[in-house]
CSV table of C-alpha atoms in Angstrom, one decimal:
chain,number,residue,atom,x,y,z
I,75,MET,CA,-193.3,17.5,-22.0
I,76,LYS,CA,-190.6,18.4,-24.5
I,77,VAL,CA,-191.0,21.5,-26.7
I,78,LEU,CA,-188.6,22.2,-29.5
I,79,GLN,CA,-188.3,26.0,-30.1
I,80,PHE,CA,-187.2,27.5,-33.4
I,81,ILE,CA,-186.4,31.0,-34.4
I,82,ALA,CA,-184.8,31.8,-37.8
I,83,SER,CA,-183.0,35.0,-36.7
I,84,LYS,CA,-179.3,35.4,-36.3
I,85,VAL,CA,-179.2,39.0,-34.9
I,86,TRP,CA,-179.9,40.3,-31.4
I,87,GLY,CA,-182.9,42.5,-30.7
I,88,GLY,CA,-186.2,42.7,-28.8
I,89,ALA,CA,-187.7,39.7,-30.4
I,90,GLU,CA,-184.6,37.6,-29.8
I,91,LYS,CA,-184.3,38.7,-26.2
I,92,SER,CA,-187.9,37.7,-25.6
I,93,PHE,CA,-187.2,34.3,-27.2
I,94,VAL,CA,-184.2,33.7,-25.0
I,95,GLU,CA,-186.1,34.7,-21.8
I,96,LEU,CA,-189.0,32.5,-22.8
I,97,CYS,CA,-186.8,29.5,-23.4
I,98,ASN,CA,-184.7,29.9,-20.3
I,99,GLU,CA,-187.7,30.3,-18.0
I,100,LEU,CA,-189.6,27.4,-19.6
I,101,SER,CA,-186.6,25.2,-19.2
I,102,LYS,CA,-187.1,25.4,-15.5
I,103,SER,CA,-190.5,23.6,-15.7
I,104,ILE,CA,-190.4,21.6,-18.9
I,105,GLN,CA,-187.8,20.1,-21.3
I,106,ILE,CA,-186.8,22.7,-23.9
I,107,GLU,CA,-184.6,22.2,-27.0
I,108,VAL,CA,-183.8,24.9,-29.6
I,109,ILE,CA,-183.0,25.0,-33.3
I,110,LEU,CA,-180.9,28.0,-34.5
I,111,PHE,CA,-178.9,28.9,-37.6
I,112,GLN,CA,-175.1,29.0,-37.3
I,113,GLU,CA,-173.3,32.3,-36.5
I,114,ASN,CA,-176.2,33.5,-34.4
I,115,LYS,CA,-176.1,35.9,-31.4
I,116,ILE,CA,-178.7,33.9,-29.4
I,117,GLU,CA,-177.0,30.6,-28.4
I,118,GLU,CA,-174.6,32.1,-26.0
I,119,ARG,CA,-177.4,33.6,-24.0
I,120,LEU,CA,-179.4,30.3,-23.5
I,121,ASN,CA,-179.2,28.3,-20.3
I,122,LYS,CA,-176.6,25.5,-20.4
I,123,ASN,CA,-179.3,22.9,-19.8
I,124,ILE,CA,-181.0,23.6,-23.1
I,125,LYS,CA,-179.9,21.4,-26.0
I,126,VAL,CA,-179.2,23.4,-29.2
I,127,TYR,CA,-179.3,22.1,-32.7
I,128,ILE,CA,-177.3,24.3,-35.2
I,129,LEU,CA,-178.4,24.5,-38.8
I,130,SER,CA,-175.4,24.5,-41.2
I,131,SER,CA,-177.5,25.1,-44.3
I,132,ASN,CA,-178.1,28.6,-45.6
I,133,SER,CA,-181.4,30.1,-44.5
I,134,SER,CA,-183.2,30.4,-47.9
I,135,ARG,CA,-186.7,29.0,-48.0
I,136,TYR,CA,-185.8,27.5,-51.3
I,137,ASN,CA,-182.8,25.5,-50.0
I,138,SER,CA,-183.9,21.8,-50.1
I,139,PHE,CA,-180.9,20.9,-47.8
I,140,LEU,CA,-182.3,23.1,-45.1
I,141,TYR,CA,-185.6,21.2,-45.0
I,142,PHE,CA,-183.7,17.9,-44.8
I,143,GLU,CA,-181.6,19.2,-41.9
I,144,LEU,CA,-184.7,20.5,-40.1
I,145,LEU,CA,-186.4,17.2,-40.6
I,146,ARG,CA,-183.4,15.3,-39.2
I,147,PHE,CA,-183.3,17.6,-36.1
I,148,ILE,CA,-187.0,17.2,-35.5
I,149,LYS,CA,-186.8,13.4,-35.7
I,150,LYS,CA,-183.7,13.4,-33.4
I,151,SER,CA,-185.4,15.6,-30.8
I,152,ASN,CA,-188.8,13.8,-31.1
I,153,PRO,CA,-190.6,16.7,-29.3
I,154,ASP,CA,-194.3,16.8,-28.3
I,155,ILE,CA,-194.6,20.3,-29.8
I,156,VAL,CA,-192.5,22.4,-32.2
I,157,HIS,CA,-192.9,26.1,-31.3
I,158,THR,CA,-191.9,28.5,-34.0
I,159,HIS,CA,-191.3,32.2,-33.7
I,160,SER,CA,-192.0,34.8,-36.4
I,161,ALA,CA,-192.9,34.2,-40.1
I,162,LYS,CA,-189.9,32.5,-41.6
I,163,ALA,CA,-189.4,29.7,-39.0
I,164,SER,CA,-193.2,29.2,-38.9
I,165,GLU,CA,-193.4,28.7,-42.7
I,166,LEU,CA,-190.4,26.3,-42.8
I,167,ILE,CA,-191.9,24.0,-40.2
I,168,TYR,CA,-195.4,24.3,-41.7
I,169,VAL,CA,-194.0,23.0,-45.1
I,170,LEU,CA,-192.3,20.2,-43.2
I,171,GLY,CA,-195.6,19.2,-41.7
I,172,LYS,CA,-196.5,17.5,-44.9
I,173,PHE,CA,-193.7,15.0,-44.3
I,174,VAL,CA,-193.6,14.6,-40.6
I,175,SER,CA,-196.4,14.5,-38.0
I,176,VAL,CA,-195.7,17.2,-35.5
I,177,LYS,CA,-197.9,19.6,-33.5
I,178,GLN,CA,-196.8,23.1,-34.3
I,179,VAL,CA,-197.4,26.3,-32.3
I,180,ALA,CA,-196.5,29.5,-34.1
I,181,THR,CA,-196.0,32.9,-32.5
I,182,LYS,CA,-196.6,36.1,-34.5
I,183,ARG,CA,-194.7,39.0,-33.2
I,184,ASN,CA,-195.8,41.9,-35.4
I,185,SER,CA,-198.9,43.0,-37.3
I,186,ARG,CA,-197.2,43.4,-40.7
I,187,LYS,CA,-196.3,40.4,-42.8
I,188,GLY,CA,-197.1,36.8,-42.2
I,189,ARG,CA,-200.0,35.2,-44.1
I,190,ILE,CA,-198.5,31.8,-43.1
I,191,PHE,CA,-200.2,32.3,-39.6
I,192,ASN,CA,-203.6,32.1,-41.3
I,193,LYS,CA,-202.9,28.5,-42.2
I,194,ILE,CA,-201.3,27.1,-39.0
I,195,HIS,CA,-203.8,25.6,-36.5
I,196,TYR,CA,-202.2,26.7,-33.2
I,197,VAL,CA,-201.2,30.4,-33.2
I,198,THR,CA,-200.3,32.8,-30.5
I,199,ALA,CA,-199.9,36.6,-30.8
I,200,VAL,CA,-198.1,39.1,-28.6
I,201,SER,CA,-200.7,41.9,-28.7
I,202,LYS,CA,-204.3,42.5,-29.6
I,203,ASP,CA,-203.1,44.5,-32.7
I,204,VAL,CA,-201.2,41.3,-33.8
I,205,VAL,CA,-204.3,39.2,-33.2
I,206,ARG,CA,-206.3,41.4,-35.5
I,207,SER,CA,-203.7,40.9,-38.3
I,208,ILE,CA,-204.4,37.1,-38.4
I,209,ALA,CA,-207.3,35.8,-40.4
I,210,LYS,CA,-208.3,33.2,-37.8
I,211,ASP,CA,-210.8,33.2,-34.9
I,212,ASP,CA,-208.9,31.0,-32.4
I,213,VAL,CA,-205.7,32.9,-31.9
I,214,GLU,CA,-204.3,32.8,-28.4
I,215,LEU,CA,-203.2,36.1,-27.0
I,216,ILE,CA,-200.1,35.8,-24.8
I,217,TYR,CA,-198.2,39.0,-24.1
I,218,ASN,CA,-194.4,38.9,-24.0
I,219,GLY,CA,-193.3,38.6,-20.4
I,220,LEU,CA,-190.2,40.3,-19.1
I,221,LEU,CA,-187.7,39.5,-16.4
I,222,LYS,CA,-187.7,42.5,-14.0
I,223,GLU,CA,-184.1,43.3,-13.2
I,224,THR,CA,-183.0,44.3,-9.8
I,225,PHE,CA,-180.9,47.4,-9.8
I,226,ILE,CA,-180.6,50.7,-7.9
I,227,PRO,CA,-182.6,53.3,-9.8
I,228,THR,CA,-180.9,56.7,-10.5
I,229,THR,CA,-181.9,59.5,-8.1
I,230,SER,CA,-179.9,62.3,-9.7
I,231,THR,CA,-181.7,65.2,-11.5
I,232,ASN,CA,-180.8,65.8,-15.1
I,233,ALA,CA,-179.3,69.1,-16.0
I,234,VAL,CA,-181.8,69.4,-18.9
I,235,PHE,CA,-185.0,67.6,-19.8
I,236,THR,CA,-183.7,64.2,-20.9
I,237,LEU,CA,-185.4,62.1,-23.6
I,238,LEU,CA,-184.7,58.5,-24.4
I,239,ALA,CA,-185.6,56.3,-27.4
I,240,VAL,CA,-184.7,52.6,-27.8
I,241,GLY,CA,-184.7,50.3,-30.8
I,242,GLY,CA,-182.9,49.1,-33.9
I,243,LEU,CA,-181.9,52.0,-36.2
I,244,ASP,CA,-184.4,51.1,-38.8
I,245,LYS,CA,-186.9,53.2,-40.8
I,246,ILE,CA,-189.8,51.4,-39.0
I,247,LYS,CA,-188.8,53.0,-35.7
I,248,GLY,CA,-189.3,56.6,-36.9
I,249,PHE,CA,-186.1,58.0,-35.4
I,250,ASP,CA,-185.7,60.3,-38.4
I,251,ILE,CA,-189.1,61.8,-37.6
I,252,LEU,CA,-188.2,62.0,-33.9
I,253,ILE,CA,-185.0,63.9,-34.6
I,254,LYS,CA,-186.8,66.4,-36.9
I,255,GLU,CA,-189.5,66.8,-34.2
I,256,VAL,CA,-187.1,67.5,-31.3
I,257,SER,CA,-185.4,70.2,-33.5
I,258,LYS,CA,-188.7,72.2,-33.0
I,259,LEU,CA,-188.5,72.2,-29.2
I,260,ASP,CA,-188.0,75.6,-27.6
I,261,PHE,CA,-186.6,74.5,-24.2
I,262,PRO,CA,-183.3,72.9,-23.2
I,263,PHE,CA,-183.3,69.1,-23.8
I,264,HIS,CA,-181.1,66.1,-24.6
I,265,LEU,CA,-182.2,63.1,-26.6
I,266,ASN,CA,-180.4,59.8,-26.3
I,267,ILE,CA,-181.2,57.1,-28.9
I,268,VAL,CA,-180.1,53.5,-28.0
I,269,GLY,CA,-179.6,50.9,-30.7
I,270,GLU,CA,-177.7,50.0,-33.9
I,271,GLY,CA,-178.8,49.4,-37.4
I,272,VAL,CA,-178.7,50.2,-41.1
I,273,GLU,CA,-180.0,53.8,-40.6
I,274,ARG,CA,-177.1,54.9,-38.4
I,275,LYS,CA,-175.3,56.9,-41.1
I,276,ASN,CA,-178.5,58.6,-42.3
I,277,LEU,CA,-179.4,59.6,-38.7
I,278,GLU,CA,-175.9,60.9,-38.1
I,279,LYS,CA,-176.2,63.1,-41.2
I,280,LEU,CA,-179.6,64.3,-40.2
I,281,ILE,CA,-178.4,65.3,-36.7
I,282,GLU,CA,-175.5,67.2,-38.3
I,283,ASP,CA,-177.7,68.9,-40.9
I,284,LEU,CA,-180.1,70.1,-38.2
I,285,GLU,CA,-177.2,71.2,-36.0
I,286,LEU,CA,-178.3,69.0,-33.2
I,287,SER,CA,-174.9,67.4,-32.4
I,288,GLU,CA,-175.0,68.9,-28.9
I,289,LYS,CA,-178.5,67.8,-28.2
I,290,VAL,CA,-178.9,64.4,-29.8
I,291,THR,CA,-176.7,61.4,-29.1
I,292,LEU,CA,-176.7,58.0,-30.8
I,293,LEU,CA,-175.5,55.7,-27.9
I,294,GLY,CA,-175.2,52.5,-30.0
I,295,TYR,CA,-176.0,49.1,-28.5
I,296,ARG,CA,-176.3,49.1,-24.7
I,297,GLU,CA,-176.9,46.4,-22.1
I,298,ASP,CA,-178.0,48.8,-19.4
I,299,ILE,CA,-181.4,49.7,-20.7
I,300,PRO,CA,-183.2,49.6,-17.3
I,301,SER,CA,-180.7,52.2,-15.9
I,302,LEU,CA,-181.0,54.4,-19.0
I,303,ILE,CA,-184.8,54.3,-18.8
I,304,SER,CA,-184.7,55.0,-15.0
I,305,GLY,CA,-182.5,58.0,-15.7
I,306,ALA,CA,-184.6,59.6,-18.4
I,307,ASP,CA,-187.3,62.2,-17.8
I,308,LEU,CA,-189.3,60.9,-20.7
I,309,VAL,CA,-189.2,57.8,-22.9
I,310,VAL,CA,-190.4,58.3,-26.5
I,311,ILE,CA,-191.7,55.7,-28.9
I,312,SER,CA,-191.9,57.1,-32.5
I,313,SER,CA,-192.5,53.9,-34.4
I,314,HIS,CA,-194.6,53.4,-37.5
I,315,SER,CA,-195.4,49.9,-36.4
I,316,GLU,CA,-194.8,47.6,-33.4
I,317,GLY,CA,-195.9,44.1,-32.7
I,318,PHE,CA,-195.6,44.3,-29.0
I,319,GLY,CA,-193.5,47.2,-27.7
I,320,ARG,CA,-190.9,45.8,-25.3
I,321,VAL,CA,-189.8,49.4,-24.4
I,322,ILE,CA,-193.3,50.2,-23.0
I,323,VAL,CA,-193.1,47.3,-20.6
I,324,GLU,CA,-189.5,48.2,-19.6
I,325,THR,CA,-190.7,51.7,-18.9
I,326,LEU,CA,-193.6,50.4,-16.8
I,327,PHE,CA,-190.9,48.6,-14.7
I,328,TYR,CA,-188.3,51.3,-14.5
I,329,GLY,CA,-189.3,54.6,-16.0
I,330,LYS,CA,-190.9,57.9,-15.0
I,331,CYS,CA,-193.1,58.5,-18.0
I,332,ILE,CA,-193.6,57.5,-21.7
I,333,VAL,CA,-195.3,58.8,-24.7
I,334,SER,CA,-195.9,56.7,-27.9
I,335,THR,CA,-197.3,56.8,-31.4
I,336,LYS,CA,-200.4,54.6,-31.7
I,337,VAL,CA,-198.7,51.3,-32.3
I,338,GLY,CA,-198.7,47.8,-30.8
I,339,LEU,CA,-199.2,47.6,-27.0
I,340,SER,CA,-199.4,51.4,-26.6
I,341,MET,CA,-203.0,51.4,-27.9
I,342,GLU,CA,-204.0,48.7,-25.4
I,343,ILE,CA,-202.5,50.1,-22.2
I,344,LEU,CA,-201.7,53.8,-22.5
I,345,PRO,CA,-204.3,56.5,-21.9
I,346,GLU,CA,-205.0,59.0,-24.6
I,347,GLU,CA,-202.9,61.6,-22.8
I,348,LEU,CA,-199.7,59.5,-23.4
I,349,LEU,CA,-200.4,58.8,-27.1
I,350,ILE,CA,-199.1,60.8,-30.0
I,351,ASP,CA,-201.4,61.8,-32.8
I,352,ASP,CA,-200.2,62.0,-36.4
I,353,PHE,CA,-196.5,62.0,-35.4
I,354,GLU,CA,-196.9,65.4,-33.6
I,355,ILE,CA,-194.1,64.3,-31.3
I,356,ALA,CA,-192.8,67.8,-30.5
I,357,LYS,CA,-196.2,68.9,-29.4
I,358,LYS,CA,-196.6,66.0,-27.0
I,359,ILE,CA,-193.1,66.3,-25.6
I,360,SER,CA,-193.7,70.0,-24.9
I,361,ALA,CA,-197.0,69.2,-23.1
I,362,VAL,CA,-195.1,66.7,-20.8
I,363,TYR,CA,-192.3,69.2,-20.2
I,364,ALA,CA,-194.8,72.0,-19.2
I,365,ASN,CA,-196.8,69.6,-16.9
I,366,GLN,CA,-194.2,67.1,-15.8
I,367,GLU,CA,-195.5,66.4,-12.4
I,368,GLU,CA,-199.0,65.8,-13.7
I,369,TYR,CA,-197.8,63.4,-16.4
I,370,ASP,CA,-195.4,61.6,-14.0
I,371,THR,CA,-198.3,61.0,-11.6
I,372,LEU,CA,-200.5,59.7,-14.4
I,373,PHE,CA,-197.9,57.2,-15.5
I,374,MET,CA,-197.2,56.1,-11.9
I,375,GLN,CA,-200.9,55.3,-11.5
I,376,LEU,CA,-200.7,53.3,-14.7
I,377,LYS,CA,-197.6,51.4,-13.5
I,378,GLU,CA,-199.5,50.2,-10.4
I,379,ILE,CA,-202.3,48.8,-12.5
I,380,GLN,CA,-200.4,47.3,-15.5
I,381,ALA,CA,-196.9,46.3,-14.6
I,382,LYS,CA,-197.7,43.0,-12.9
I,383,ALA,CA,-199.4,41.6,-16.0
I,384,PHE,CA,-196.1,41.7,-17.9
I,385,LEU,CA,-193.9,39.8,-15.5
I,386,LEU,CA,-192.3,36.8,-17.2
I,387,ASN,CA,-193.7,34.2,-14.7
I,388,ASN,CA,-197.3,35.0,-15.9
I,389,ASN,CA,-196.2,34.6,-19.5
I,390,ILE,CA,-194.5,31.3,-18.8
I,391,GLN,CA,-197.6,29.8,-17.1
I,392,LYS,CA,-199.9,30.8,-20.0
I,393,TYR,CA,-197.6,29.0,-22.5
I,394,ILE,CA,-197.4,25.9,-20.4
I,395,GLU,CA,-201.2,25.8,-20.0
I,396,PHE,CA,-201.6,26.3,-23.8
I,397,TYR,CA,-199.1,23.5,-24.6
I,398,GLU,CA,-201.0,21.2,-22.2
I,399,ARG,CA,-204.4,22.0,-23.8
I,400,ILE,CA,-202.9,21.1,-27.3
I,401,LEU,CA,-201.5,17.8,-26.1
I,402,LYS,CA,-204.9,16.8,-24.5
């Protein structure tokens, strides 16, 4: 079986990391080839045994040369299935389906935009929330699986209650609300925010305006997320929307406790005690601080039940079985 994977992104974030992990692990069982745009941050992270086709055309949906180039790569690869990830790549291949006979699988990674997924026959979604955003009855639910890294977890005790938030510095992540909320806390704390993005300057100004420079740190892009999660007393998700919620799974693997707004995967696996109502983040953090042992125990019990379901091997097997059903 040969599957041609296509993502139209050039940046590096949670979706791209999941894409790379999926391709690399699938390539150990079936033949995987990948289409990417030039000047991307993905290719260097793919296994060397994966053939990569690089699009030289600009990425506009209205660029006719892009369609010709995609068509040429598909014919050259001659795959059994083309698997597209997110809306743009899925729409491009769907349009090409009028000119070339190819079985397309499309993965929707968030619950926001993407009417194109209503039209494609074979669709997968990364959470139940995303499934509900698709106007089809036969969507395949396959959670993102993560590689669980092996490392020595931190055993040191933090000098103050340490909070961690992870994600691109974008409005959708709600970091501006998180910073305003922690300014209300009446006990010693430190908040680390990991990630880069267009909102960095606005967040830096907000931190300065609220006189939180000694209490809130923007750490920028980091590769050592497992260690940072392990070292935090509490991981906080403040997002307005999440398709999946990679940070939740990483915290299941490595963390002590997490609280989250009601987005993506959090609504499926977190008990009410760990969910934040109406962005009352300070109230929830204060509750955890005051009852830390109780909340840590609750989360430890959750980890024992849920963590295994998100191991990458389970995800890989589900995709292979889905591909096989399509080809039959």
